[in-house]
Amino acid sequence: APDGQLRYVPLAALYDGEKWLVEKFNINNITAASLMDLTPKTEINPLVLAGALTEGIYNFQVGKKKFDFEGLPFAGVEVEKLATMFPKTNKLLDNAFTKKAMESQMDNYNIVHFATHSAFVNGHPEESFILFGDGSRASLREVKDWNLKNVELVVLSACQTGVGKQLGNGVEILGFGYQIQEAGASATLATLWRVDDQGTHEFMNDFYAALKNDASRSEAVQKAQISMINSEFSHPYYWAPFILIGNGF
């Protein structure tokens, strides 16, 4: 349970001169103890709701910060691969991937996967948001009103932290995890910084493959990170930002 600016530290990438921390331990971030339901996940082949933003250009301002986003070509590939692994996947791409469509269906699924841009806004955590395929956004304020009581895992696969020149206290990073747990979900997978599109795609492939083979959520993150350490994506930039917030079992 890191506090303050320690929330920005990718614990998985701590190095003792021989091994990365993630090669020794699986890592699980927690928020409020009162939200910690440590019940193990229930299904090997869950129902998945997956949305992806693969095309388009979006420019807008949130508070004093300007955001410029483009579609993520590998996000579509990521979701298609996910549907291959888990046949009970409902795919919503681009214009079909709307805030309304996701909000109306989320509680019917075990896993909700967002292959899109989301941003943690330093200094104004309540303005942090998830971007949908039609350009609509859900703010952190709105996330707390979602109905996620049947959801075990929410995945934000293309997060970006608006850190700027000065670090805050990191509350914007764990804020999504906290609000998603308050809305009923067991855990959130997010990132400390934006990873390139293909790197995220590779991580998600390994993560879901491990999950399908009955790994716990935190074990699946660990296995995916170790797999990347032993691949062309071995630099910590690619694998270290992925963090699990909430129930890691």
Coordinates of C-alpha atoms in Angstrom, one line a residue:
A1 CA 0.0 0.0 0.0
P2 CA 2.4 2.8 -1.2
D3 CA 1.7 6.3 -0.1
G4 CA 2.5 9.8 -1.5
Q5 CA 5.1 9.9 -4.3
L6 CA 5.9 6.2 -3.7
R7 CA 2.8 5.6 -5.7
Y8 CA 4.7 6.6 -8.8
V9 CA 7.4 4.0 -8.2
P10 CA 7.2 0.8 -10.4
L11 CA 7.9 -1.7 -7.6
A12 CA 8.2 -4.5 -10.1
A13 CA 11.4 -2.9 -11.5
L14 CA 13.3 -2.7 -8.2
Y15 CA 16.6 -4.4 -8.9
D16 CA 19.0 -6.0 -6.5
G17 CA 21.9 -6.4 -9.0
E18 CA 20.8 -9.9 -10.1
K19 CA 17.0 -10.0 -10.4
W20 CA 14.0 -7.7 -10.7
L21 CA 11.6 -7.7 -7.8
V22 CA 8.9 -9.2 -10.0
E23 CA 11.1 -12.2 -10.7
K24 CA 10.9 -13.0 -6.9
F25 CA 7.4 -11.9 -5.9
N26 CA 4.0 -11.1 -7.4
I27 CA 3.0 -7.6 -6.5
N28 CA -0.5 -6.3 -5.5
N29 CA -1.4 -2.7 -4.7
I30 CA -4.2 -2.1 -2.3
T31 CA -6.3 1.0 -1.5
A32 CA -8.6 1.0 1.5
A33 CA -8.7 -2.1 3.6
S34 CA -12.4 -1.9 3.9
L35 CA -12.7 -2.5 0.1
M36 CA -10.4 -5.6 0.2
D37 CA -12.6 -8.6 -0.7
L38 CA -9.9 -11.3 -1.0
T39 CA -12.3 -13.9 -2.5
P40 CA -10.5 -15.9 -5.3
K41 CA -11.7 -15.4 -8.8
T42 CA -14.4 -17.8 -9.8
E43 CA -14.1 -18.7 -13.5
I44 CA -11.3 -19.9 -15.7
N45 CA -13.4 -19.0 -18.8
P46 CA -15.2 -15.7 -17.8
L47 CA -17.6 -13.5 -19.6
V48 CA -15.6 -10.6 -21.1
L49 CA -16.8 -7.2 -22.2
A50 CA -14.1 -5.6 -24.3
G51 CA -14.0 -2.2 -26.0
A52 CA -11.3 -0.8 -28.3
L53 CA -10.5 2.6 -29.8
T54 CA -8.6 1.8 -33.0
E55 CA -8.9 4.9 -35.1
G56 CA -9.6 8.6 -35.1
I57 CA -8.0 11.7 -33.7
Y58 CA -9.2 13.3 -30.5
N59 CA -8.0 16.7 -29.1
F60 CA -9.5 18.3 -26.0
Q61 CA -8.6 20.0 -22.8
V62 CA -9.3 18.8 -19.2
G63 CA -8.6 21.5 -16.6
K64 CA -5.4 23.2 -17.7
K65 CA -4.0 20.2 -19.5
K66 CA -4.4 19.5 -23.2
F67 CA -4.7 16.0 -24.5
D68 CA -4.0 14.7 -28.0
F69 CA -5.0 11.1 -28.7
E70 CA -5.0 8.9 -31.8
G71 CA -6.5 5.5 -32.4
L72 CA -4.6 2.4 -31.2
P73 CA -4.3 -0.1 -34.1
F74 CA -3.1 -2.8 -31.8
A75 CA -6.1 -2.3 -29.5
G76 CA -8.2 -4.0 -32.1
V77 CA -5.8 -6.9 -32.4
E78 CA -5.7 -7.1 -28.6
V79 CA -9.4 -7.4 -28.4
E80 CA -9.6 -10.0 -31.2
K81 CA -7.0 -12.1 -29.5
L82 CA -8.9 -11.8 -26.2
A83 CA -12.1 -13.0 -28.0
T84 CA -10.1 -16.0 -29.3
M85 CA -9.0 -17.0 -25.8
F86 CA -12.4 -16.3 -24.2
P87 CA -15.2 -17.1 -26.7
K88 CA -17.8 -15.5 -24.4
T89 CA -16.4 -12.0 -25.3
N90 CA -18.6 -9.2 -26.4
K91 CA -16.5 -6.9 -28.6
L92 CA -17.3 -3.2 -29.0
L93 CA -15.1 -1.4 -31.5
D94 CA -14.8 2.4 -32.2
N95 CA -18.2 3.9 -32.8
A96 CA -19.9 0.9 -31.1
F97 CA -17.6 1.4 -28.1
T98 CA -19.6 4.2 -26.4
K99 CA -19.9 5.3 -22.8
K100 CA -23.6 4.4 -22.8
A101 CA -23.1 0.9 -24.4
M102 CA -20.4 0.0 -21.8
E103 CA -22.2 1.4 -18.8
S104 CA -25.4 -0.5 -19.7
Q105 CA -23.7 -3.9 -20.0
M106 CA -20.7 -3.9 -17.6
D107 CA -22.4 -5.7 -14.7
N108 CA -23.3 -8.6 -16.9
Y109 CA -19.6 -9.6 -17.2
N110 CA -16.8 -10.9 -15.1
I111 CA -14.0 -8.9 -16.9
V112 CA -14.4 -5.5 -18.4
H113 CA -11.5 -4.6 -20.7
F114 CA -10.8 -1.0 -22.0
A115 CA -8.3 -1.0 -24.9
T116 CA -8.3 2.8 -25.1
H117 CA -6.8 5.9 -23.7
S118 CA -7.3 6.8 -20.1
A119 CA -5.5 9.5 -18.2
F120 CA -4.7 10.1 -14.6
V121 CA -4.6 13.9 -14.1
N122 CA -2.1 15.0 -11.5
G123 CA -3.4 17.5 -9.1
H124 CA -7.0 17.1 -10.2
P125 CA -7.7 13.3 -9.8
E126 CA -11.4 13.8 -10.1
E127 CA -10.8 14.9 -13.7
S128 CA -9.0 11.7 -14.6
F129 CA -10.9 10.0 -17.4
I130 CA -11.5 7.1 -19.8
L131 CA -11.9 7.9 -23.5
F132 CA -14.5 5.9 -25.5
G133 CA -14.5 5.1 -29.2
D134 CA -17.0 7.8 -30.1
G135 CA -15.1 10.6 -28.3
S136 CA -17.2 10.5 -25.1
R137 CA -15.4 10.3 -21.7
A138 CA -16.1 9.0 -18.2
S139 CA -14.5 11.0 -15.4
L140 CA -13.4 9.6 -12.1
R141 CA -16.4 11.2 -10.5
E142 CA -18.7 9.2 -12.9
V143 CA -16.8 5.9 -12.4
K144 CA -17.9 5.7 -8.8
D145 CA -21.5 5.5 -9.9
W146 CA -21.0 2.5 -12.2
N147 CA -22.6 -0.8 -11.3
L148 CA -19.7 -3.3 -11.1
K149 CA -20.9 -5.7 -8.4
N150 CA -20.5 -8.8 -10.6
V151 CA -17.2 -7.7 -12.1
E152 CA -14.0 -9.3 -10.9
L153 CA -11.5 -7.4 -13.0
V154 CA -11.5 -4.0 -14.9
V155 CA -8.5 -3.6 -17.2
L156 CA -7.3 -0.2 -18.4
S157 CA -4.8 -1.2 -21.0
A158 CA -3.6 2.2 -22.3
C159 CA -3.4 4.5 -19.3
Q160 CA -1.3 7.6 -19.2
T161 CA -0.3 9.6 -16.2
G162 CA -0.3 13.4 -16.6
V163 CA 2.6 13.9 -14.2
G164 CA 3.9 17.1 -15.7
K165 CA 7.0 18.7 -14.3
Q166 CA 6.2 18.2 -10.7
L167 CA 5.0 15.0 -8.9
G168 CA 1.9 15.1 -6.9
N169 CA 1.0 12.6 -4.2
G170 CA 0.0 9.8 -6.6
V171 CA -3.6 9.8 -5.5
E172 CA -4.7 10.0 -9.2
I173 CA -3.1 6.7 -9.9
L174 CA -4.9 4.7 -7.2
G175 CA -8.0 6.8 -7.6
F176 CA -9.4 4.7 -10.5
G177 CA -8.7 1.5 -8.6
Y178 CA -10.4 2.9 -5.5
Q179 CA -13.5 4.1 -7.3
I180 CA -13.8 0.9 -9.4
Q181 CA -13.7 -1.1 -6.2
E182 CA -16.3 1.2 -4.6
A183 CA -18.5 0.5 -7.6
G184 CA -18.2 -3.2 -6.8
A185 CA -15.4 -4.6 -8.9
S186 CA -12.7 -6.7 -7.1
A187 CA -9.6 -5.4 -8.9
T188 CA -8.2 -3.1 -11.5
L189 CA -5.2 -3.5 -13.9
A190 CA -3.8 -0.1 -14.9
T191 CA -0.4 1.4 -15.8
L192 CA 1.8 4.1 -14.3
W193 CA 2.7 5.5 -17.8
R194 CA 1.7 5.0 -21.4
V195 CA 3.4 2.0 -23.0
D196 CA 3.6 1.7 -26.7
D197 CA 0.7 0.0 -28.5
Q198 CA 2.5 -3.2 -29.4
G199 CA 4.1 -3.6 -26.0
T200 CA 0.7 -3.4 -24.3
H201 CA -0.6 -5.9 -26.8
E202 CA 2.2 -8.3 -25.9
F203 CA 1.6 -7.9 -22.2
M204 CA -2.1 -8.4 -22.5
N205 CA -1.6 -11.6 -24.5
D206 CA 0.6 -13.1 -21.8
F207 CA -1.6 -11.8 -19.0
Y208 CA -4.8 -13.3 -20.3
A209 CA -3.0 -16.6 -21.2
A210 CA -1.9 -16.9 -17.6
L211 CA -5.3 -16.0 -16.3
K212 CA -6.9 -18.7 -18.6
N213 CA -4.4 -21.2 -17.2
D214 CA -5.9 -20.5 -13.7
A215 CA -3.2 -18.1 -12.4
S216 CA -4.4 -15.6 -9.8
R217 CA -4.6 -12.0 -11.0
S218 CA -1.4 -11.0 -9.4
E219 CA 0.3 -14.2 -10.6
A220 CA -0.9 -13.4 -14.1
V221 CA 0.7 -10.0 -14.0
Q222 CA 3.9 -11.5 -12.7
K223 CA 4.0 -14.1 -15.4
A224 CA 3.3 -11.5 -18.2
Q225 CA 6.1 -9.3 -16.9
I226 CA 8.6 -12.1 -16.7
S227 CA 7.7 -13.2 -20.2
M228 CA 8.4 -9.7 -21.4
I229 CA 11.7 -9.5 -19.5
N230 CA 12.7 -12.6 -21.6
S231 CA 11.6 -11.1 -24.9
E232 CA 12.4 -8.2 -27.2
F233 CA 10.4 -6.0 -24.8
S234 CA 12.9 -6.6 -21.9
H235 CA 13.4 -2.9 -21.0
P236 CA 11.4 -2.0 -17.8
Y237 CA 9.7 0.8 -19.8
Y238 CA 7.6 -1.9 -21.5
W239 CA 6.6 -4.1 -18.5
A240 CA 7.2 -2.2 -15.3
P241 CA 4.2 0.2 -15.4
F242 CA 1.5 -2.5 -15.2
I243 CA 0.1 -2.5 -11.7
L244 CA -2.7 -4.5 -10.1
I245 CA -4.9 -2.6 -7.7
G246 CA -7.3 -4.5 -5.4
N247 CA -7.9 -8.2 -5.0
G248 CA -4.9 -10.1 -6.5
F249 CA -6.3 -13.6 -5.9

